[in-house]
Short mmCIF file of C-alpha atoms and ligand atoms in Angstrom, two decimals:
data_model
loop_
_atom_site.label_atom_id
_atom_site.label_comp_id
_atom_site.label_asym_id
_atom_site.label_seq_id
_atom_site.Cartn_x
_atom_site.Cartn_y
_atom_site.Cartn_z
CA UNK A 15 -15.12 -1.99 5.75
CA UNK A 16 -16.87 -5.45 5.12
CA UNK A 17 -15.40 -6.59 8.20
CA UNK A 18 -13.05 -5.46 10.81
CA UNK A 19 -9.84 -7.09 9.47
CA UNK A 20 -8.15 -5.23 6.69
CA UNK A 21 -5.83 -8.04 4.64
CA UNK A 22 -6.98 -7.09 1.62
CA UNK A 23 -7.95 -4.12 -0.56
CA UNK A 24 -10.79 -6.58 -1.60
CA UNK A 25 -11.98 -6.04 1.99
CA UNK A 26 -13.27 -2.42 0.82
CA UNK A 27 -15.84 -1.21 -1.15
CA UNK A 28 -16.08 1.75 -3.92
CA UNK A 29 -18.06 3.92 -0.86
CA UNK A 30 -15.65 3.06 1.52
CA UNK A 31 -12.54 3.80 0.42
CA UNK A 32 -13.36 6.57 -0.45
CA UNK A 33 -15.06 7.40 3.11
CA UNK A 34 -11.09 6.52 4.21
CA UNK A 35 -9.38 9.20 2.28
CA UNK A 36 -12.30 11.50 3.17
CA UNK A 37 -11.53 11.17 6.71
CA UNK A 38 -7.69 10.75 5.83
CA UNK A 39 -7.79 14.40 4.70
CA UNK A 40 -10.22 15.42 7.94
CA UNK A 41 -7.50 13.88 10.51
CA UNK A 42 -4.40 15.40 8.78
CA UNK A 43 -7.00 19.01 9.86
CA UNK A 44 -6.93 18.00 13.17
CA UNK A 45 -3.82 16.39 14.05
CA UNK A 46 -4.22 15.01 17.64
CA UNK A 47 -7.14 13.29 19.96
CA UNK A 48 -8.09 10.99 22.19
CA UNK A 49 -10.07 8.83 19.86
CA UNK A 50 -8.11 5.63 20.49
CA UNK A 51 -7.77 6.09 24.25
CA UNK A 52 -7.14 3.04 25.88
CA UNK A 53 -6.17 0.68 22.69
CA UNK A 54 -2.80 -0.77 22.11
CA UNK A 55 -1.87 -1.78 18.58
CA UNK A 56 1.06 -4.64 18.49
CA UNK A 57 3.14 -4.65 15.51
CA UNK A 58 4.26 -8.28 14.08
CA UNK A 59 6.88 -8.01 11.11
CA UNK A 60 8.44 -10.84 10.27
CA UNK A 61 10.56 -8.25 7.84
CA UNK A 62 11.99 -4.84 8.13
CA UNK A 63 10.31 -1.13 7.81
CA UNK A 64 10.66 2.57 8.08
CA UNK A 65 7.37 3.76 7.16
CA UNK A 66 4.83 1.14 7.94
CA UNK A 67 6.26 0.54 11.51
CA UNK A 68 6.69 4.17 12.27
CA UNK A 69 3.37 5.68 10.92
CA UNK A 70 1.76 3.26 13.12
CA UNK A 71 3.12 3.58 15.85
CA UNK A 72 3.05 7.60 15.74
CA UNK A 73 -0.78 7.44 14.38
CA UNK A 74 -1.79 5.69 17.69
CA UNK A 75 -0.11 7.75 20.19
CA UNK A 76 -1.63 10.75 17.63
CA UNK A 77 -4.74 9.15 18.60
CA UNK A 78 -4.25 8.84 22.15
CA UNK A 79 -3.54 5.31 22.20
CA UNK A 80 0.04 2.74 22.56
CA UNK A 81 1.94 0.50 20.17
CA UNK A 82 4.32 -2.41 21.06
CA UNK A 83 6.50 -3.29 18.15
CA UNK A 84 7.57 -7.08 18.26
CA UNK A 85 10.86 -7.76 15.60
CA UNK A 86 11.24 -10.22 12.89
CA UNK A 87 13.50 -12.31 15.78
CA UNK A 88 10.98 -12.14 18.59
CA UNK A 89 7.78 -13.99 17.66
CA UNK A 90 8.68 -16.80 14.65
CA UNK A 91 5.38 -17.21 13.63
CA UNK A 92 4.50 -21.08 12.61
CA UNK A 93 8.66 -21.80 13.82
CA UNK A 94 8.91 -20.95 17.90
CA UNK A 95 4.86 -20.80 17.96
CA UNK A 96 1.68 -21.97 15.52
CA UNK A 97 0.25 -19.14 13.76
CA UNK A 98 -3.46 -19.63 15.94
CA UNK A 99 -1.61 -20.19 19.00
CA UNK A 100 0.23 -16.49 18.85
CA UNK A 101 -3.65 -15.18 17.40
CA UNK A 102 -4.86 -16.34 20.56
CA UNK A 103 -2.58 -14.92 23.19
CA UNK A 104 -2.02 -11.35 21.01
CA UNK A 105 -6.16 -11.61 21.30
CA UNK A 106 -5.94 -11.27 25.27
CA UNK A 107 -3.50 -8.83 25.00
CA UNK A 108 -4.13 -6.04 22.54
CA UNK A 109 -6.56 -4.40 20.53
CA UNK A 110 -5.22 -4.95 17.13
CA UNK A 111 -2.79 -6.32 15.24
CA UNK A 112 -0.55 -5.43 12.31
CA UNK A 113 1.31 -7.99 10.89
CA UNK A 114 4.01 -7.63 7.97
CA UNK A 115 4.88 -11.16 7.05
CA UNK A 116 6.08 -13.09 3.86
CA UNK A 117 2.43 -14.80 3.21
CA UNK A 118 -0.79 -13.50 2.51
CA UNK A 119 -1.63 -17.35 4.34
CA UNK A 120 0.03 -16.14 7.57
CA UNK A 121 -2.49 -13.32 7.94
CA UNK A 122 -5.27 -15.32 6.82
CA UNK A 123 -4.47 -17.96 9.41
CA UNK A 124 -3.83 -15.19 11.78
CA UNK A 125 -7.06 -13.45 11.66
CA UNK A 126 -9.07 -16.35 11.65
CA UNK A 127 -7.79 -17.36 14.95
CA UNK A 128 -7.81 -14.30 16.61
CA UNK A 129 -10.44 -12.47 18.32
CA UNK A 130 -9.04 -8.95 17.66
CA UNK A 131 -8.94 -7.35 14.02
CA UNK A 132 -5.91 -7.52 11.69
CA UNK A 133 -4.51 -5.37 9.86
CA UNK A 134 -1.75 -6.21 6.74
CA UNK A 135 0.60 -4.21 6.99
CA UNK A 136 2.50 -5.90 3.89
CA UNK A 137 2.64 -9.09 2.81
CA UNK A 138 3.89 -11.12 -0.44
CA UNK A 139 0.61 -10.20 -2.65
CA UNK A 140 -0.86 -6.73 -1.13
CA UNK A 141 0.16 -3.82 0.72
CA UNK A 142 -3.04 -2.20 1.26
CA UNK A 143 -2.20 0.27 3.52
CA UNK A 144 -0.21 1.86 1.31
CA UNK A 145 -2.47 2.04 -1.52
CA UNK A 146 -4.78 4.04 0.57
CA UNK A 147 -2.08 6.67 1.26
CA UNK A 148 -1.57 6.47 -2.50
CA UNK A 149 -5.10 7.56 -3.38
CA UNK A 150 -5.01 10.09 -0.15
CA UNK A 151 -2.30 11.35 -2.31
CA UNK A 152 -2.75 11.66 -5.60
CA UNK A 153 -5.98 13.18 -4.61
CA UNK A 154 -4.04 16.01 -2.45
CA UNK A 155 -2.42 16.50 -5.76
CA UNK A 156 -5.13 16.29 -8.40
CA UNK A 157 -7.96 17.66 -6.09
CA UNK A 158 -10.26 14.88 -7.47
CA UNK A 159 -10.42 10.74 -8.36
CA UNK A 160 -12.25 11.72 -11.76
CA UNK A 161 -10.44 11.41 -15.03
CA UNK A 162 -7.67 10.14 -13.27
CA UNK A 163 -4.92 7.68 -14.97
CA UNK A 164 -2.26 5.71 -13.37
CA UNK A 165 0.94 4.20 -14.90
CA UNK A 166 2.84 1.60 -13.11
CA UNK A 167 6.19 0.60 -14.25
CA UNK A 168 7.67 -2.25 -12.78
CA UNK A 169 7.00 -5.12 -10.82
CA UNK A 170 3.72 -6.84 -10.58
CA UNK A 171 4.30 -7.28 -7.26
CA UNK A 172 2.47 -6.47 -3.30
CA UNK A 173 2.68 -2.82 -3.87
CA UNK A 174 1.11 -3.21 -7.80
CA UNK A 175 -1.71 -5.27 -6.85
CA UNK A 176 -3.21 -3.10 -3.96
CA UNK A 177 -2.71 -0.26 -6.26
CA UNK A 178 -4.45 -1.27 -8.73
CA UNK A 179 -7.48 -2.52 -7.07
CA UNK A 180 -7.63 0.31 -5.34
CA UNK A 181 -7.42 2.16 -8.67
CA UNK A 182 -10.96 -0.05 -9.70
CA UNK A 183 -12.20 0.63 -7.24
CA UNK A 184 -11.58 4.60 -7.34
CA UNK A 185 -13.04 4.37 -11.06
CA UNK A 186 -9.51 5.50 -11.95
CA UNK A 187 -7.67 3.87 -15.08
CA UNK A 188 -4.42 2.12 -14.13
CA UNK A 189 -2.12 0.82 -16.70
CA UNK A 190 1.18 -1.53 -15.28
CA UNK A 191 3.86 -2.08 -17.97
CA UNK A 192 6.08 -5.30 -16.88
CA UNK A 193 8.76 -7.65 -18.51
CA UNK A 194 7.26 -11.46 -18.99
CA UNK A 195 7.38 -13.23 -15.86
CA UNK A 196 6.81 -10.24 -13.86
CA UNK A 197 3.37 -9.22 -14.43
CA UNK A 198 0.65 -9.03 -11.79
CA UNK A 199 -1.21 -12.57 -10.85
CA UNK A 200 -3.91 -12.80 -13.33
CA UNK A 201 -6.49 -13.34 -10.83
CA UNK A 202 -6.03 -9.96 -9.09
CA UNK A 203 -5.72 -8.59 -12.54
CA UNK A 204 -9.24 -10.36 -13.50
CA UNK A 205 -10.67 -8.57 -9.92
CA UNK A 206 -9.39 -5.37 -10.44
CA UNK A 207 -11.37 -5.66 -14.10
CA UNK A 208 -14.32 -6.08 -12.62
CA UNK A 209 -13.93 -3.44 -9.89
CA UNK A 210 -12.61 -1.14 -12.69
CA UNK A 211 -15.88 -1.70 -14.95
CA UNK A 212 -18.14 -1.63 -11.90
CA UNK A 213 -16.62 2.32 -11.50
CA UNK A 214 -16.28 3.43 -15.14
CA UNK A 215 -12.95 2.87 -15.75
CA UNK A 216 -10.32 0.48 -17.17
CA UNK A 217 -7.30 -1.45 -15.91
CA UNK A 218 -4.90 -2.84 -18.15
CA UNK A 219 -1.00 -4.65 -18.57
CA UNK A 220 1.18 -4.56 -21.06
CA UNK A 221 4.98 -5.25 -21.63
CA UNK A 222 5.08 -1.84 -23.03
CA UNK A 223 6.45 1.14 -20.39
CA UNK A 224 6.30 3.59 -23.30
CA UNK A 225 2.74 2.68 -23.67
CA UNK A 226 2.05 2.38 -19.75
CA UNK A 227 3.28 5.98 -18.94
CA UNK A 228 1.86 8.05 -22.41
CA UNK A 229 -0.52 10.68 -21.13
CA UNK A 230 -1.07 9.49 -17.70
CA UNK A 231 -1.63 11.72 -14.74
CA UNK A 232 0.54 9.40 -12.05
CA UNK A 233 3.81 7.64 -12.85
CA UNK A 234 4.61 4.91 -10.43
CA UNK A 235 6.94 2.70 -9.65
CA UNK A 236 8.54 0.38 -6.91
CA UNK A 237 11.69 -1.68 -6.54
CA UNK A 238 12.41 -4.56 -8.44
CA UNK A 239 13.77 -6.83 -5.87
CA UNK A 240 11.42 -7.28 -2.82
CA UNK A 241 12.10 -7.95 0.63
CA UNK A 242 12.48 -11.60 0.57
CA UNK A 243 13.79 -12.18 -3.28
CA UNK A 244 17.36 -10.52 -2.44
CA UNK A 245 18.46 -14.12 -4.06
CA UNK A 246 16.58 -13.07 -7.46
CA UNK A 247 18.05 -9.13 -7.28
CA UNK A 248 20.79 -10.07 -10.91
CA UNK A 249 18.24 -11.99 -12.18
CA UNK A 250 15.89 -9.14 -11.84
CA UNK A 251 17.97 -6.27 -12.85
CA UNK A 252 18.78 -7.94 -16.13
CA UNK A 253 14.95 -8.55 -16.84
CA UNK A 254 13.93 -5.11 -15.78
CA UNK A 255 16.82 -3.31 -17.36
CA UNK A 256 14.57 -1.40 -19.83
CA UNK A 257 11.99 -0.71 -17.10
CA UNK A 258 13.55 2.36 -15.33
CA UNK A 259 11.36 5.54 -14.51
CA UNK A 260 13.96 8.34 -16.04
CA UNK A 261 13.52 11.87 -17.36
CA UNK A 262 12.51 10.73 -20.62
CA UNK A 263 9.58 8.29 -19.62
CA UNK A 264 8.57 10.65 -17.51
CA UNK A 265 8.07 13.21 -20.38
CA UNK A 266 5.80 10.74 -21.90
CA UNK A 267 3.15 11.82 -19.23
CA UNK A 268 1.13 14.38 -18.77
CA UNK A 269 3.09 17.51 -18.31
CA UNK A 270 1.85 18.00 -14.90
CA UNK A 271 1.98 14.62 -13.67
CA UNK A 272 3.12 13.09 -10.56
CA UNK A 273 6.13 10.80 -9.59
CA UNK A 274 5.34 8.28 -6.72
CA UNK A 275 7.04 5.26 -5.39
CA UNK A 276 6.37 3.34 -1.86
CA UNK A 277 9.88 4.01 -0.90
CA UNK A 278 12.72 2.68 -0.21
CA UNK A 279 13.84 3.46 -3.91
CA UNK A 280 16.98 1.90 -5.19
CA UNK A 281 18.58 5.01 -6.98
CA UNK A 282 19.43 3.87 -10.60
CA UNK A 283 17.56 1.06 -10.62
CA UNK A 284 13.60 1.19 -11.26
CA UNK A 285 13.94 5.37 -10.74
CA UNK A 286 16.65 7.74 -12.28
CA UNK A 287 19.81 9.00 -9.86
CA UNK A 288 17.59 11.66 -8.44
CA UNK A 289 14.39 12.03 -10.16
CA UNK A 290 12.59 11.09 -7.03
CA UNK A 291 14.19 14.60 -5.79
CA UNK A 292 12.60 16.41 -8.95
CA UNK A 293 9.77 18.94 -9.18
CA UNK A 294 6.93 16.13 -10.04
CA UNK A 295 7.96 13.93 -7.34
CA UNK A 296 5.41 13.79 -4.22
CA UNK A 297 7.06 10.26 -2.74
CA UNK A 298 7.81 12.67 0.60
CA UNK A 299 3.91 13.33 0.72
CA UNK A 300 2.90 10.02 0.57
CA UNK A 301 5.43 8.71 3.03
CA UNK A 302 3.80 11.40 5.23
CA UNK A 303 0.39 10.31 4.36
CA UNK A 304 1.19 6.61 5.45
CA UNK A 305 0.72 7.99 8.55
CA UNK A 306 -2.68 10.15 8.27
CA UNK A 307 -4.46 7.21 5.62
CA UNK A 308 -3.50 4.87 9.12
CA UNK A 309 -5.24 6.95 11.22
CA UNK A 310 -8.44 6.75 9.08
CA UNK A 311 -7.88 3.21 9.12
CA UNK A 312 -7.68 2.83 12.95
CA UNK A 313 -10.36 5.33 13.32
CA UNK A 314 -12.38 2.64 11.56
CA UNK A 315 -11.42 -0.57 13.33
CA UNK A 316 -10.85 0.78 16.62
CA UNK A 317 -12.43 4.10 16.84
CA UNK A 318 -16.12 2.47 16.76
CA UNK A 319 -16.91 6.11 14.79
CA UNK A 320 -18.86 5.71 11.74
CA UNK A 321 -16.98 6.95 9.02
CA UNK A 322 -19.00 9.83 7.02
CA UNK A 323 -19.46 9.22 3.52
CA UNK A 324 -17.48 12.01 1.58
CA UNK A 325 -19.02 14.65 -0.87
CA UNK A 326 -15.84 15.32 -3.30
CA UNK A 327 -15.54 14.08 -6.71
N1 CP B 20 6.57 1.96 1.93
C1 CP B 20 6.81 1.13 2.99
O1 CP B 20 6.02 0.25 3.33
O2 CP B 20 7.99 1.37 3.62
P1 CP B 20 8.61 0.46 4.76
O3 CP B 20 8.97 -0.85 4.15
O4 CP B 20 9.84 1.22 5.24
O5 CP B 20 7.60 0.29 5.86
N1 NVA B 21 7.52 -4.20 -2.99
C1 NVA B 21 8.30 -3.75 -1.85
C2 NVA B 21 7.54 -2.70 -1.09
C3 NVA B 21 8.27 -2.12 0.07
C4 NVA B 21 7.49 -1.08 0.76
C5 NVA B 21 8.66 -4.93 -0.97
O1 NVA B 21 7.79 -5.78 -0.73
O2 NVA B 21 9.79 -5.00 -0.50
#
């Protein structure tokens, strides 16, 4: 990593994301160690979570180390306390930080001010961490990152933007279909461009799911309404209406491709009443890989380890 804070899939490079699912796939092997002996990561989410929270907090006792998990009510960043002020006392406490919060800003401020790395675990433009567990998994599935094509239906949203840098990154093509007024910010879309033409490949949007999902090797997709729009959730399900992942988009892709989503899913919204329980769906997987891509992560900012550049294509 470029630095020891992770806020950003823009904080990796080509070599080292892949170095993280590399050593993703080594830790899942070995299960537990000591590596992380003596650290504490404290969790700060200003929202709720069944994945992020516990795959962190298992990955570091995996490792050997603690987690303290501090609830939306406890802290009030910026309303009970100034965001540098809590940076500074979580700094002489604790070893890291993960912080799920409503503003990229927040963790910006945050990690500026603190003396201890920082780690997004979610925010209102990126959700890195899962994008790593993404490419951890569709390369458990597809055995490689070459000739690879992703196709997101859905919301441009947190979820859609790490993905697809991630996917520019990866040098794999990544295609997001979404209805006007929903599409990815245009200046992630412009970086994930470059990142895709620095690595071969292409990333593109389009209003079209038909077009998104044709011949692809991934479908994706994630809810419509975020945490923090519930207000916007009519709104949204009238202007994604003809955006939902069913049996029949799905037979637009590649006949062996895979079904993914973040989770939670909202069954019969963005996915079919229980495709997500069909034969292509891996969305179990990757919730399970939250947890081993974390590890890698924590390896990397806490474990002091180098981490070994990989030799699979
Ligand atoms: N996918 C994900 O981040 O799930 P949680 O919101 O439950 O953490
Ligand atoms: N886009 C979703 C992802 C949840 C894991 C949200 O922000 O609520």
């Amino acid at each position: 990593m470029k630095s020891k804070d992770f806020l950003s899939i823009s904080d990796l490079t080509s070599e080292s994301i892949r170095s993280l699912v590399s050593r993703a796939t080594a830790m899942k092997e070995e299960g537990w160690s000591s590596l992380l002996s003596g650290k504490i990561l404290v969790l700060l989410f200003e929202k709720p979570s069944l994945r992020t929270r516990v795959s962190f907090e298992v990955a570091m006792r995996q490792l050997g180390g603690q987690s303290l998990y501090l609830s939306p009510e406890e802290v009030q960043l910026g309303k009970r306390e100034s965001i540098p002020d809590a940076a500074r006392v979580l700094s002489r406490y604790a070893s890291a930080v993960a912080i799920r919060t409503f503003a990229q800003e927040t963790l910006e401020i945050f990690a500026n001010n603190a003396d201890i790395p920082v780690i997004n675990a979610l925010s209102d433009l990126e959700h890195p961490c899962q994008a790593i567990a993404d490419i951890l998994t569709i390369y458990e599935h597809k055995e490689t990152l070459e000739d690879l094509t992703i196709g997101f239906i859905g919301d441009g949203n947190n979820t859609a933007h790490s993905l697809m840098l991630a996917a520019g990154l990866c040098g794999i093509d990544f295609r997001i279909a979404s209805p006007k007024g929903y599409r990815v910010q245009d200046e992630i879309l412009k970086t994930a461009q470059q990142y895709a033409a620095d690595n071969q490949s292409t990333v593109m949007a389009t209003e079209d799911p038909r077009q998104a999902v044709t011949a692809v090797d991934v479908v994706y997709t994630d809810v419509w309404t975020s945490m923090g729009q519930e207000a916007e959730a009519k709104q949204r399900r009238k202007a994604f209406a003809s955006y939902q992942v069913d049996s029949k988009l799905l037979a637009l892709a590649k006949p062996d491709a895979i079904l993914m989503h973040p989770l939670p899913a909202h069954h019969g919204e963005e996915i079919a009443e229980n495709l997500i329980y069909s034969p292509q769906s891996v969305v179990f997987d990757q919730a399970e890989n939250r947890m081993h891509a974390q590890k890698a992560i924590l390896a990397d900012i806490l474990g002091g380890s180098e981490i070994l550049l990989p030799d699979f294509r």
